[in-house]
Amino acid sequence: ATPTSIMVGTGKAAENGILFKGGEHLERTHELNAIVLDKTGTITKGKPEVTNFTGDEKALQLLASAEKSSEHPLAEAIVAYATEKDIDLGEVDDFKTIPGHGIEAAISSNQILVGNRKLMQDHQVDIGDAEQELIDYEMAGKTAMLIAIDGTYRGIVAVADTIKETAPQAIRQLKEEGLEVIMLTGDNERTAQAIAKQVGIDQVIAQVLPEEKSDKVKEIQLQDKKVAMVGDGINDAPALAISDIGIAIGTGTEVAIEAADITVLGGELLLIPKAIKISHVTIRNIR
Ligand code: ADP
Ligand code: MG
């Protein structure tokens, strides 16, 4: 491999908004045969909005007050929804994130839980006949969270995040380049499958706890594959670091960009197949 042709390759990539941290990554990109993509903020825009809320005003007030302490994009959507409805948010006395499951907070004399089925099960909250409603939201690709106040089920809040317009085309091009395409998410199986279907991904690994994402990448590598990981979040950083090629979404967190080998500007997914094409052209010309 001549250093000059590598420089030409990374230079061409940079002109397109694909930033390689070093020439050696171009050679490894050429060898990839699988790519793992995070869902929220990578395949979707990462700007979720509340689409449904079943519960009374008191539940909404406690829900939004609690979520104000969370930095999760889901929390931002809920706070924005309550603000729009002119709900006054209360002081939070105690707040805890339960990674991959939800949140728990104490607000004056109330205890509130917001999150998935597992969170409710772990706190012995009976969700009554909410299961069917939950399934309906999930089938539509929405993330539905259950709300419990003082141990009693009080409603559901459903949030939708739209896919990036170019995602289906980018996925198609990745497949055309011969890559196996896999979606990795902490969200539930049904929601993940619905989003995967919209973009043309048929392999989904869902309900993965934040600290387990890198283990999943390792498992794929152990199947004798060269794996790229694409992500935007703090919780994607270990997976980006362990993968053969880590690709950060430029609109994502600093931590993800730090951990990655490549950054694609503006979060444009079409730049990923483009990077792979550039690597092929560059490396084939060398050999
Ligand atoms: P993602 O891969 O989509 O970022 P996370 O691991 O962050 O997933 O979250 C997984 C699940 O945990 C969410 O789908 C949601 O059900 C629950 N959850 C996470 N954060 C919150 C929050 N702030 N409020 C309510 N539920 C949450
Ligand atoms: Mg993400």
PDB file of C-alpha atoms and ligand atoms in Angstrom:
ATOM      1  CA  ALA A   1       0.000   0.000   0.000  1.00  0.00           C
ATOM      2  CA  THR A   2       1.514   3.281  -0.973  1.00  0.00           C
ATOM      3  CA  PRO A   3       1.090   6.115   1.528  1.00  0.00           C
ATOM      4  CA  THR A   4       0.231   8.427  -1.343  1.00  0.00           C
ATOM      5  CA  SER A   5      -2.791   6.458  -2.527  1.00  0.00           C
ATOM      6  CA  ILE A   6      -4.030   6.129   1.059  1.00  0.00           C
ATOM      7  CA  MET A   7      -3.770   9.892   1.405  1.00  0.00           C
ATOM      8  CA  VAL A   8      -5.691  10.375  -1.817  1.00  0.00           C
ATOM      9  CA  GLY A   9      -8.384   8.012  -0.505  1.00  0.00           C
ATOM     10  CA  THR A  10      -8.780   9.670   2.909  1.00  0.00           C
ATOM     11  CA  GLY A  11      -8.623  13.073   1.200  1.00  0.00           C
ATOM     12  CA  LYS A  12     -11.460  12.151  -1.135  1.00  0.00           C
ATOM     13  CA  ALA A  13     -13.427  10.843   1.845  1.00  0.00           C
ATOM     14  CA  ALA A  14     -12.868  14.085   3.778  1.00  0.00           C
ATOM     15  CA  GLU A  15     -14.158  16.123   0.833  1.00  0.00           C
ATOM     16  CA  ASN A  16     -17.367  14.127   1.166  1.00  0.00           C
ATOM     17  CA  GLY A  17     -17.686  14.634   4.923  1.00  0.00           C
ATOM     18  CA  ILE A  18     -16.167  11.287   5.938  1.00  0.00           C
ATOM     19  CA  LEU A  19     -13.388  11.848   8.463  1.00  0.00           C
ATOM     20  CA  PHE A  20     -10.890   8.996   8.905  1.00  0.00           C
ATOM     21  CA  LYS A  21      -8.696   9.276  12.001  1.00  0.00           C
ATOM     22  CA  GLY A  22      -5.844   7.594  10.121  1.00  0.00           C
ATOM     23  CA  GLY A  23      -4.970   5.872   6.848  1.00  0.00           C
ATOM     24  CA  GLU A  24      -4.848   2.426   8.449  1.00  0.00           C
ATOM     25  CA  HIS A  25      -8.621   2.611   8.988  1.00  0.00           C
ATOM     26  CA  LEU A  26      -9.147   2.830   5.236  1.00  0.00           C
ATOM     27  CA  GLU A  27      -7.445  -0.538   4.786  1.00  0.00           C
ATOM     28  CA  ARG A  28      -9.567  -2.132   7.526  1.00  0.00           C
ATOM     29  CA  THR A  29     -12.748  -0.619   6.107  1.00  0.00           C
ATOM     30  CA  HIS A  30     -11.984  -2.481   2.886  1.00  0.00           C
ATOM     31  CA  GLU A  31     -12.077  -5.782   4.800  1.00  0.00           C
ATOM     32  CA  LEU A  32     -15.458  -5.303   6.517  1.00  0.00           C
ATOM     33  CA  ASN A  33     -18.184  -7.876   5.995  1.00  0.00           C
ATOM     34  CA  ALA A  34     -20.700  -6.958   8.689  1.00  0.00           C
ATOM     35  CA  ILE A  35     -22.101  -3.690  10.017  1.00  0.00           C
ATOM     36  CA  VAL A  36     -24.003  -3.099  13.252  1.00  0.00           C
ATOM     37  CA  LEU A  37     -26.139   0.024  13.560  1.00  0.00           C
ATOM     38  CA  ASP A  38     -27.565   1.555  16.711  1.00  0.00           C
ATOM     39  CA  LYS A  39     -31.263   2.508  16.324  1.00  0.00           C
ATOM     40  CA  THR A  40     -31.964   5.767  18.153  1.00  0.00           C
ATOM     41  CA  GLY A  41     -30.092   8.724  16.698  1.00  0.00           C
ATOM     42  CA  THR A  42     -28.326   6.577  14.114  1.00  0.00           C
ATOM     43  CA  ILE A  43     -31.118   5.041  12.016  1.00  0.00           C
ATOM     44  CA  THR A  44     -33.761   7.366  13.458  1.00  0.00           C
ATOM     45  CA  LYS A  45     -33.458  11.124  13.799  1.00  0.00           C
ATOM     46  CA  GLY A  46     -33.134  10.855  17.581  1.00  0.00           C
ATOM     47  CA  LYS A  47     -35.770  13.544  18.084  1.00  0.00           C
ATOM     48  CA  PRO A  48     -38.656  11.577  19.558  1.00  0.00           C
ATOM     49  CA  GLU A  49     -42.094  13.093  20.112  1.00  0.00           C
ATOM     50  CA  VAL A  50     -44.933  12.030  22.383  1.00  0.00           C
ATOM     51  CA  THR A  51     -47.776  10.646  20.258  1.00  0.00           C
ATOM     52  CA  ASN A  52     -50.020   9.167  22.946  1.00  0.00           C
ATOM     53  CA  PHE A  53     -50.596   9.668  26.641  1.00  0.00           C
ATOM     54  CA  THR A  54     -53.169   7.828  28.711  1.00  0.00           C
ATOM     55  CA  GLY A  55     -53.337   9.032  32.264  1.00  0.00           C
ATOM     56  CA  ASP A  56     -54.665  11.939  34.278  1.00  0.00           C
ATOM     57  CA  GLU A  57     -53.139  15.369  34.779  1.00  0.00           C
ATOM     58  CA  LYS A  58     -51.561  14.410  38.104  1.00  0.00           C
ATOM     59  CA  ALA A  59     -49.784  11.481  36.433  1.00  0.00           C
ATOM     60  CA  LEU A  60     -48.534  13.754  33.641  1.00  0.00           C
ATOM     61  CA  GLN A  61     -47.281  16.302  36.169  1.00  0.00           C
ATOM     62  CA  LEU A  62     -45.321  13.689  38.132  1.00  0.00           C
ATOM     63  CA  LEU A  63     -44.132  11.977  34.955  1.00  0.00           C
ATOM     64  CA  ALA A  64     -42.700  15.155  33.436  1.00  0.00           C
ATOM     65  CA  SER A  65     -41.263  16.373  36.745  1.00  0.00           C
ATOM     66  CA  ALA A  66     -39.361  13.105  37.077  1.00  0.00           C
ATOM     67  CA  GLU A  67     -38.179  13.026  33.453  1.00  0.00           C
ATOM     68  CA  LYS A  68     -36.767  16.538  33.797  1.00  0.00           C
ATOM     69  CA  SER A  69     -33.876  14.936  35.714  1.00  0.00           C
ATOM     70  CA  SER A  70     -33.114  12.452  32.914  1.00  0.00           C
ATOM     71  CA  GLU A  71     -30.888  13.241  29.933  1.00  0.00           C
ATOM     72  CA  HIS A  72     -32.416  10.526  27.762  1.00  0.00           C
ATOM     73  CA  PRO A  73     -33.969  11.689  24.445  1.00  0.00           C
ATOM     74  CA  LEU A  74     -37.204   9.979  25.565  1.00  0.00           C
ATOM     75  CA  ALA A  75     -37.228  12.227  28.632  1.00  0.00           C
ATOM     76  CA  GLU A  76     -36.781  15.372  26.544  1.00  0.00           C
ATOM     77  CA  ALA A  77     -39.814  14.407  24.472  1.00  0.00           C
ATOM     78  CA  ILE A  78     -41.941  13.938  27.592  1.00  0.00           C
ATOM     79  CA  VAL A  79     -40.843  17.243  29.167  1.00  0.00           C
ATOM     80  CA  ALA A  80     -41.577  19.087  25.895  1.00  0.00           C
ATOM     81  CA  TYR A  81     -45.045  17.527  25.762  1.00  0.00           C
ATOM     82  CA  ALA A  82     -45.913  18.608  29.329  1.00  0.00           C
ATOM     83  CA  THR A  83     -44.493  22.097  28.771  1.00  0.00           C
ATOM     84  CA  GLU A  84     -46.717  22.486  25.724  1.00  0.00           C
ATOM     85  CA  LYS A  85     -49.675  21.618  27.934  1.00  0.00           C
ATOM     86  CA  ASP A  86     -48.634  24.287  30.477  1.00  0.00           C
ATOM     87  CA  ILE A  87     -48.020  21.756  33.236  1.00  0.00           C
ATOM     88  CA  ASP A  88     -46.016  23.127  36.169  1.00  0.00           C
ATOM     89  CA  LEU A  89     -43.164  20.797  37.005  1.00  0.00           C
ATOM     90  CA  GLY A  90     -42.429  19.876  40.595  1.00  0.00           C
ATOM     91  CA  GLU A  91     -39.202  19.606  42.596  1.00  0.00           C
ATOM     92  CA  VAL A  92     -37.583  16.183  42.508  1.00  0.00           C
ATOM     93  CA  ASP A  93     -36.327  14.947  45.887  1.00  0.00           C
ATOM     94  CA  ASP A  94     -34.648  11.808  44.652  1.00  0.00           C
ATOM     95  CA  PHE A  95     -33.885  10.454  41.176  1.00  0.00           C
ATOM     96  CA  LYS A  96     -32.389   7.255  39.837  1.00  0.00           C
ATOM     97  CA  THR A  97     -31.816   5.903  36.326  1.00  0.00           C
ATOM     98  CA  ILE A  98     -32.212   2.169  35.889  1.00  0.00           C
ATOM     99  CA  PRO A  99     -30.104   1.631  32.731  1.00  0.00           C
ATOM    100  CA  GLY A 100     -32.047   0.046  29.891  1.00  0.00           C
ATOM    101  CA  HIS A 101     -35.241  -0.067  31.943  1.00  0.00           C
ATOM    102  CA  GLY A 102     -36.322   3.427  32.980  1.00  0.00           C
ATOM    103  CA  ILE A 103     -36.305   5.828  35.880  1.00  0.00           C
ATOM    104  CA  GLU A 104     -37.420   6.062  39.496  1.00  0.00           C
ATOM    105  CA  ALA A 105     -38.074   9.320  41.345  1.00  0.00           C
ATOM    106  CA  ALA A 106     -39.462  10.725  44.565  1.00  0.00           C
ATOM    107  CA  ILE A 107     -41.487  13.922  44.286  1.00  0.00           C
ATOM    108  CA  SER A 108     -42.876  15.369  47.533  1.00  0.00           C
ATOM    109  CA  SER A 109     -44.875  12.472  48.981  1.00  0.00           C
ATOM    110  CA  ASN A 110     -45.063  10.408  45.768  1.00  0.00           C
ATOM    111  CA  GLN A 111     -42.843   7.721  44.312  1.00  0.00           C
ATOM    112  CA  ILE A 112     -42.927   7.432  40.510  1.00  0.00           C
ATOM    113  CA  LEU A 113     -41.656   4.791  38.120  1.00  0.00           C
ATOM    114  CA  VAL A 114     -41.459   5.221  34.337  1.00  0.00           C
ATOM    115  CA  GLY A 115     -40.125   2.570  32.012  1.00  0.00           C
ATOM    116  CA  ASN A 116     -40.577  -0.798  30.409  1.00  0.00           C
ATOM    117  CA  ARG A 117     -42.292  -4.038  31.460  1.00  0.00           C
ATOM    118  CA  LYS A 118     -39.173  -5.275  33.199  1.00  0.00           C
ATOM    119  CA  LEU A 119     -39.119  -2.188  35.445  1.00  0.00           C
ATOM    120  CA  MET A 120     -42.754  -2.781  36.442  1.00  0.00           C
ATOM    121  CA  GLN A 121     -42.133  -6.492  37.054  1.00  0.00           C
ATOM    122  CA  ASP A 122     -39.111  -5.731  39.223  1.00  0.00           C
ATOM    123  CA  HIS A 123     -41.296  -3.457  41.374  1.00  0.00           C
ATOM    124  CA  GLN A 124     -44.284  -5.840  41.390  1.00  0.00           C
ATOM    125  CA  VAL A 125     -46.553  -3.339  39.620  1.00  0.00           C
ATOM    126  CA  ASP A 126     -49.637  -4.976  38.105  1.00  0.00           C
ATOM    127  CA  ILE A 127     -50.237  -3.334  34.697  1.00  0.00           C
ATOM    128  CA  GLY A 128     -53.737  -4.787  34.371  1.00  0.00           C
ATOM    129  CA  ASP A 129     -54.947  -4.927  30.776  1.00  0.00           C
ATOM    130  CA  ALA A 130     -52.413  -2.392  29.451  1.00  0.00           C
ATOM    131  CA  GLU A 131     -50.471  -5.138  27.657  1.00  0.00           C
ATOM    132  CA  GLN A 132     -52.554  -4.988  24.461  1.00  0.00           C
ATOM    133  CA  GLU A 133     -52.258  -1.196  24.237  1.00  0.00           C
ATOM    134  CA  LEU A 134     -48.506  -1.544  24.718  1.00  0.00           C
ATOM    135  CA  ILE A 135     -48.285  -4.086  21.902  1.00  0.00           C
ATOM    136  CA  ASP A 136     -50.285  -1.824  19.553  1.00  0.00           C
ATOM    137  CA  TYR A 137     -47.850   1.070  20.057  1.00  0.00           C
ATOM    138  CA  GLU A 138     -44.835  -1.195  19.641  1.00  0.00           C
ATOM    139  CA  MET A 139     -46.157  -2.686  16.416  1.00  0.00           C
ATOM    140  CA  ALA A 140     -46.303   0.894  15.096  1.00  0.00           C
ATOM    141  CA  GLY A 141     -42.607   1.350  15.914  1.00  0.00           C
ATOM    142  CA  LYS A 142     -43.256   3.505  18.985  1.00  0.00           C
ATOM    143  CA  THR A 143     -41.491   3.279  22.338  1.00  0.00           C
ATOM    144  CA  ALA A 144     -44.164   2.900  24.997  1.00  0.00           C
ATOM    145  CA  MET A 145     -43.369   3.498  28.656  1.00  0.00           C
ATOM    146  CA  LEU A 146     -45.476   2.460  31.613  1.00  0.00           C
ATOM    147  CA  ILE A 147     -46.126   4.841  34.499  1.00  0.00           C
ATOM    148  CA  ALA A 148     -46.640   3.804  38.101  1.00  0.00           C
ATOM    149  CA  ILE A 149     -47.287   6.071  41.070  1.00  0.00           C
ATOM    150  CA  ASP A 150     -46.827   4.703  44.592  1.00  0.00           C
ATOM    151  CA  GLY A 151     -46.737   1.191  43.187  1.00  0.00           C
ATOM    152  CA  THR A 152     -49.967   1.500  41.188  1.00  0.00           C
ATOM    153  CA  TYR A 153     -50.161   1.498  37.387  1.00  0.00           C
ATOM    154  CA  ARG A 154     -51.358   4.909  36.155  1.00  0.00           C
ATOM    155  CA  GLY A 155     -50.961   5.061  32.378  1.00  0.00           C
ATOM    156  CA  ILE A 156     -48.778   4.836  29.295  1.00  0.00           C
ATOM    157  CA  VAL A 157     -46.767   7.407  27.410  1.00  0.00           C
ATOM    158  CA  ALA A 158     -45.832   6.508  23.817  1.00  0.00           C
ATOM    159  CA  VAL A 159     -43.101   8.225  21.888  1.00  0.00           C
ATOM    160  CA  ALA A 160     -42.253   8.023  18.181  1.00  0.00           C
ATOM    161  CA  ASP A 161     -38.970   8.759  16.481  1.00  0.00           C
ATOM    162  CA  THR A 162     -38.965   8.945  12.681  1.00  0.00           C
ATOM    163  CA  ILE A 163     -36.367   7.246  10.509  1.00  0.00           C
ATOM    164  CA  LYS A 164     -33.866   9.344   8.568  1.00  0.00           C
ATOM    165  CA  GLU A 165     -35.153   9.769   4.989  1.00  0.00           C
ATOM    166  CA  THR A 166     -32.027   8.279   3.416  1.00  0.00           C
ATOM    167  CA  ALA A 167     -31.820   5.292   5.783  1.00  0.00           C
ATOM    168  CA  PRO A 168     -33.491   2.725   3.451  1.00  0.00           C
ATOM    169  CA  GLN A 169     -31.218   3.723   0.554  1.00  0.00           C
ATOM    170  CA  ALA A 170     -28.100   3.601   2.757  1.00  0.00           C
ATOM    171  CA  ILE A 171     -29.015   0.127   4.040  1.00  0.00           C
ATOM    172  CA  ARG A 172     -29.621  -1.099   0.493  1.00  0.00           C
ATOM    173  CA  GLN A 173     -26.211   0.188  -0.615  1.00  0.00           C
ATOM    174  CA  LEU A 174     -24.490  -1.462   2.357  1.00  0.00           C
ATOM    175  CA  LYS A 175     -26.045  -4.791   1.364  1.00  0.00           C
ATOM    176  CA  GLU A 176     -24.962  -4.235  -2.250  1.00  0.00           C
ATOM    177  CA  GLU A 177     -21.405  -3.794  -0.947  1.00  0.00           C
ATOM    178  CA  GLY A 178     -21.745  -7.305   0.457  1.00  0.00           C
ATOM    179  CA  LEU A 179     -22.180  -6.397   4.119  1.00  0.00           C
ATOM    180  CA  GLU A 180     -24.409  -8.186   6.585  1.00  0.00           C
ATOM    181  CA  VAL A 181     -26.533  -5.464   8.231  1.00  0.00           C
ATOM    182  CA  ILE A 182     -27.631  -5.746  11.881  1.00  0.00           C
ATOM    183  CA  MET A 183     -29.599  -3.359  14.144  1.00  0.00           C
ATOM    184  CA  LEU A 184     -28.619  -3.125  17.826  1.00  0.00           C
ATOM    185  CA  THR A 185     -30.856  -1.389  20.370  1.00  0.00           C
ATOM    186  CA  GLY A 186     -31.891  -1.145  23.992  1.00  0.00           C
ATOM    187  CA  ASP A 187     -35.476  -0.695  22.882  1.00  0.00           C
ATOM    188  CA  ASN A 188     -37.925  -3.591  22.927  1.00  0.00           C
ATOM    189  CA  GLU A 189     -38.047  -6.299  20.273  1.00  0.00           C
ATOM    190  CA  ARG A 190     -41.359  -5.296  18.673  1.00  0.00           C
ATOM    191  CA  THR A 191     -40.520  -1.589  18.287  1.00  0.00           C
ATOM    192  CA  ALA A 192     -37.085  -2.483  16.920  1.00  0.00           C
ATOM    193  CA  GLN A 193     -38.573  -4.928  14.380  1.00  0.00           C
ATOM    194  CA  ALA A 194     -41.053  -2.290  13.174  1.00  0.00           C
ATOM    195  CA  ILE A 195     -38.279   0.271  12.590  1.00  0.00           C
ATOM    196  CA  ALA A 196     -36.021  -2.377  11.024  1.00  0.00           C
ATOM    197  CA  LYS A 197     -38.776  -3.256   8.569  1.00  0.00           C
ATOM    198  CA  GLN A 198     -39.148   0.406   7.540  1.00  0.00           C
ATOM    199  CA  VAL A 199     -35.467   0.599   6.590  1.00  0.00           C
ATOM    200  CA  GLY A 200     -34.955  -2.906   5.194  1.00  0.00           C
ATOM    201  CA  ILE A 201     -32.938  -4.510   7.984  1.00  0.00           C
ATOM    202  CA  ASP A 202     -33.760  -8.141   8.722  1.00  0.00           C
ATOM    203  CA  GLN A 203     -31.382  -8.882  11.591  1.00  0.00           C
ATOM    204  CA  VAL A 204     -32.267  -7.262  14.902  1.00  0.00           C
ATOM    205  CA  ILE A 205     -30.670  -7.539  18.334  1.00  0.00           C
ATOM    206  CA  ALA A 206     -33.030  -5.779  20.781  1.00  0.00           C
ATOM    207  CA  GLN A 207     -33.417  -5.211  24.525  1.00  0.00           C
ATOM    208  CA  VAL A 208     -29.648  -4.962  24.902  1.00  0.00           C
ATOM    209  CA  LEU A 209     -28.527  -3.243  28.097  1.00  0.00           C
ATOM    210  CA  PRO A 210     -26.145  -0.307  27.517  1.00  0.00           C
ATOM    211  CA  GLU A 211     -23.173  -2.175  28.979  1.00  0.00           C
ATOM    212  CA  GLU A 212     -23.919  -5.244  26.818  1.00  0.00           C
ATOM    213  CA  LYS A 213     -23.642  -3.559  23.418  1.00  0.00           C
ATOM    214  CA  SER A 214     -19.907  -4.232  23.105  1.00  0.00           C
ATOM    215  CA  ASP A 215     -20.424  -7.917  24.052  1.00  0.00           C
ATOM    216  CA  LYS A 216     -22.831  -8.264  21.128  1.00  0.00           C
ATOM    217  CA  VAL A 217     -20.236  -6.834  18.730  1.00  0.00           C
ATOM    218  CA  LYS A 218     -17.642  -9.234  20.158  1.00  0.00           C
ATOM    219  CA  GLU A 219     -20.004 -12.186  19.567  1.00  0.00           C
ATOM    220  CA  ILE A 220     -20.299 -11.267  15.886  1.00  0.00           C
ATOM    221  CA  GLN A 221     -16.513 -10.889  15.610  1.00  0.00           C
ATOM    222  CA  LEU A 222     -16.152 -14.393  17.059  1.00  0.00           C
ATOM    223  CA  GLN A 223     -18.148 -15.674  14.075  1.00  0.00           C
ATOM    224  CA  ASP A 224     -15.064 -14.765  12.057  1.00  0.00           C
ATOM    225  CA  LYS A 225     -16.423 -11.454  10.817  1.00  0.00           C
ATOM    226  CA  LYS A 226     -14.885  -8.027  10.404  1.00  0.00           C
ATOM    227  CA  VAL A 227     -17.440  -5.768  12.037  1.00  0.00           C
ATOM    228  CA  ALA A 228     -18.155  -2.059  11.800  1.00  0.00           C
ATOM    229  CA  MET A 229     -20.233  -0.458  14.565  1.00  0.00           C
ATOM    230  CA  VAL A 230     -22.184   2.736  13.917  1.00  0.00           C
ATOM    231  CA  GLY A 231     -23.461   4.807  16.825  1.00  0.00           C
ATOM    232  CA  ASP A 232     -24.017   8.217  18.338  1.00  0.00           C
ATOM    233  CA  GLY A 233     -24.478   7.756  22.061  1.00  0.00           C
ATOM    234  CA  ILE A 234     -22.327   7.538  25.169  1.00  0.00           C
ATOM    235  CA  ASN A 235     -23.566   3.975  25.565  1.00  0.00           C
ATOM    236  CA  ASP A 236     -22.283   3.105  22.073  1.00  0.00           C
ATOM    237  CA  ALA A 237     -18.688   4.138  22.872  1.00  0.00           C
ATOM    238  CA  PRO A 238     -17.403   0.761  24.174  1.00  0.00           C
ATOM    239  CA  ALA A 239     -18.897  -1.005  21.135  1.00  0.00           C
ATOM    240  CA  LEU A 240     -17.363   1.584  18.796  1.00  0.00           C
ATOM    241  CA  ALA A 241     -13.982   1.008  20.443  1.00  0.00           C
ATOM    242  CA  ILE A 242     -14.079  -2.785  20.284  1.00  0.00           C
ATOM    243  CA  SER A 243     -15.367  -3.059  16.701  1.00  0.00           C
ATOM    244  CA  ASP A 244     -12.950  -3.436  13.771  1.00  0.00           C
ATOM    245  CA  ILE A 245     -14.115  -0.051  12.534  1.00  0.00           C
ATOM    246  CA  GLY A 246     -16.076   2.330  14.744  1.00  0.00           C
ATOM    247  CA  ILE A 247     -18.181   4.874  12.897  1.00  0.00           C
ATOM    248  CA  ALA A 248     -19.576   7.844  14.832  1.00  0.00           C
ATOM    249  CA  ILE A 249     -22.496   9.938  13.745  1.00  0.00           C
ATOM    250  CA  GLY A 250     -21.255  13.540  13.599  1.00  0.00           C
ATOM    251  CA  THR A 251     -24.403  14.864  15.262  1.00  0.00           C
ATOM    252  CA  GLY A 252     -23.887  12.520  18.209  1.00  0.00           C
ATOM    253  CA  THR A 253     -22.001  12.777  21.479  1.00  0.00           C
ATOM    254  CA  GLU A 254     -18.357  13.775  21.830  1.00  0.00           C
ATOM    255  CA  VAL A 255     -17.685  10.482  23.615  1.00  0.00           C
ATOM    256  CA  ALA A 256     -18.832   8.459  20.584  1.00  0.00           C
ATOM    257  CA  ILE A 257     -16.704  10.563  18.196  1.00  0.00           C
ATOM    258  CA  GLU A 258     -13.673  10.057  20.464  1.00  0.00           C
ATOM    259  CA  ALA A 259     -14.129   6.278  20.494  1.00  0.00           C
ATOM    260  CA  ALA A 260     -14.626   5.928  16.724  1.00  0.00           C
ATOM    261  CA  ASP A 261     -12.200   5.517  13.796  1.00  0.00           C
ATOM    262  CA  ILE A 262     -14.414   7.392  11.361  1.00  0.00           C
ATOM    263  CA  THR A 263     -16.921  10.220  11.806  1.00  0.00           C
ATOM    264  CA  VAL A 264     -19.604  10.944   9.222  1.00  0.00           C
ATOM    265  CA  LEU A 265     -20.618  14.591   9.237  1.00  0.00           C
ATOM    266  CA  GLY A 266     -24.236  15.675   9.640  1.00  0.00           C
ATOM    267  CA  GLY A 267     -25.370  12.174  10.523  1.00  0.00           C
ATOM    268  CA  GLU A 268     -25.845  11.324   6.841  1.00  0.00           C
ATOM    269  CA  LEU A 269     -26.059   7.527   6.588  1.00  0.00           C
ATOM    270  CA  LEU A 270     -25.328   7.491   2.844  1.00  0.00           C
ATOM    271  CA  LEU A 271     -21.769   8.491   3.735  1.00  0.00           C
ATOM    272  CA  ILE A 272     -21.211   5.027   5.232  1.00  0.00           C
ATOM    273  CA  PRO A 273     -21.579   3.008   1.985  1.00  0.00           C
ATOM    274  CA  LYS A 274     -19.657   5.850   0.350  1.00  0.00           C
ATOM    275  CA  ALA A 275     -16.742   5.324   2.781  1.00  0.00           C
ATOM    276  CA  ILE A 276     -16.774   1.622   1.983  1.00  0.00           C
ATOM    277  CA  LYS A 277     -16.748   2.283  -1.768  1.00  0.00           C
ATOM    278  CA  ILE A 278     -13.817   4.680  -1.385  1.00  0.00           C
ATOM    279  CA  SER A 279     -11.905   2.055   0.611  1.00  0.00           C
ATOM    280  CA  HIS A 280     -12.486  -0.559  -2.101  1.00  0.00           C
ATOM    281  CA  VAL A 281     -11.406   1.738  -4.918  1.00  0.00           C
ATOM    282  CA  THR A 282      -8.311   2.859  -2.990  1.00  0.00           C
ATOM    283  CA  ILE A 283      -7.140  -0.536  -1.764  1.00  0.00           C
ATOM    284  CA  ARG A 284      -7.881  -2.386  -5.023  1.00  0.00           C
ATOM    285  CA  ASN A 285      -5.775   0.149  -6.895  1.00  0.00           C
ATOM    286  CA  ILE A 286      -2.911  -0.549  -4.507  1.00  0.00           C
ATOM    287  CA  ARG A 287      -2.874  -4.322  -4.796  1.00  0.00           C
TER     288      ARG A 287
HETATM  289  P1  ADP B   1     -31.742   3.046  23.283  1.00  0.00           P
HETATM  290  O1  ADP B   1     -30.859   2.006  22.643  1.00  0.00           O
HETATM  291  O2  ADP B   1     -32.997   3.249  22.496  1.00  0.00           O
HETATM  292  O3  ADP B   1     -31.006   4.322  23.586  1.00  0.00           O
HETATM  293  P2  ADP B   1     -31.854   2.589  26.211  1.00  0.00           P
HETATM  294  O4  ADP B   1     -31.020   1.426  26.634  1.00  0.00           O
HETATM  295  O5  ADP B   1     -31.359   3.942  26.533  1.00  0.00           O
HETATM  296  O6  ADP B   1     -32.236   2.406  24.666  1.00  0.00           O
HETATM  297  O7  ADP B   1     -33.300   2.423  26.892  1.00  0.00           O
HETATM  298  C1  ADP B   1     -34.015   1.221  26.791  1.00  0.00           C
HETATM  299  C2  ADP B   1     -35.412   1.376  27.336  1.00  0.00           C
HETATM  300  O8  ADP B   1     -35.391   1.818  28.717  1.00  0.00           O
HETATM  301  C3  ADP B   1     -36.248   2.414  26.631  1.00  0.00           C
HETATM  302  O9  ADP B   1     -36.825   1.921  25.451  1.00  0.00           O
HETATM  303  C4  ADP B   1     -37.279   2.751  27.707  1.00  0.00           C
HETATM  304  O10 ADP B   1     -38.287   1.789  27.741  1.00  0.00           O
HETATM  305  C5  ADP B   1     -36.476   2.681  28.980  1.00  0.00           C
HETATM  306  N1  ADP B   1     -35.964   4.017  29.348  1.00  0.00           N
HETATM  307  C6  ADP B   1     -34.709   4.500  29.198  1.00  0.00           C
HETATM  308  N2  ADP B   1     -34.603   5.767  29.642  1.00  0.00           N
HETATM  309  C7  ADP B   1     -35.837   6.122  30.077  1.00  0.00           C
HETATM  310  C8  ADP B   1     -36.406   7.319  30.646  1.00  0.00           C
HETATM  311  N3  ADP B   1     -35.698   8.418  30.871  1.00  0.00           N
HETATM  312  N4  ADP B   1     -37.711   7.285  30.972  1.00  0.00           N
HETATM  313  C9  ADP B   1     -38.447   6.186  30.764  1.00  0.00           C
HETATM  314  N5  ADP B   1     -37.991   5.045  30.235  1.00  0.00           N
HETATM  315  C10 ADP B   1     -36.708   5.000  29.883  1.00  0.00           C
HETATM  316 MG    MG B   2     -28.319   6.098  19.759  1.00  0.00          MG
END
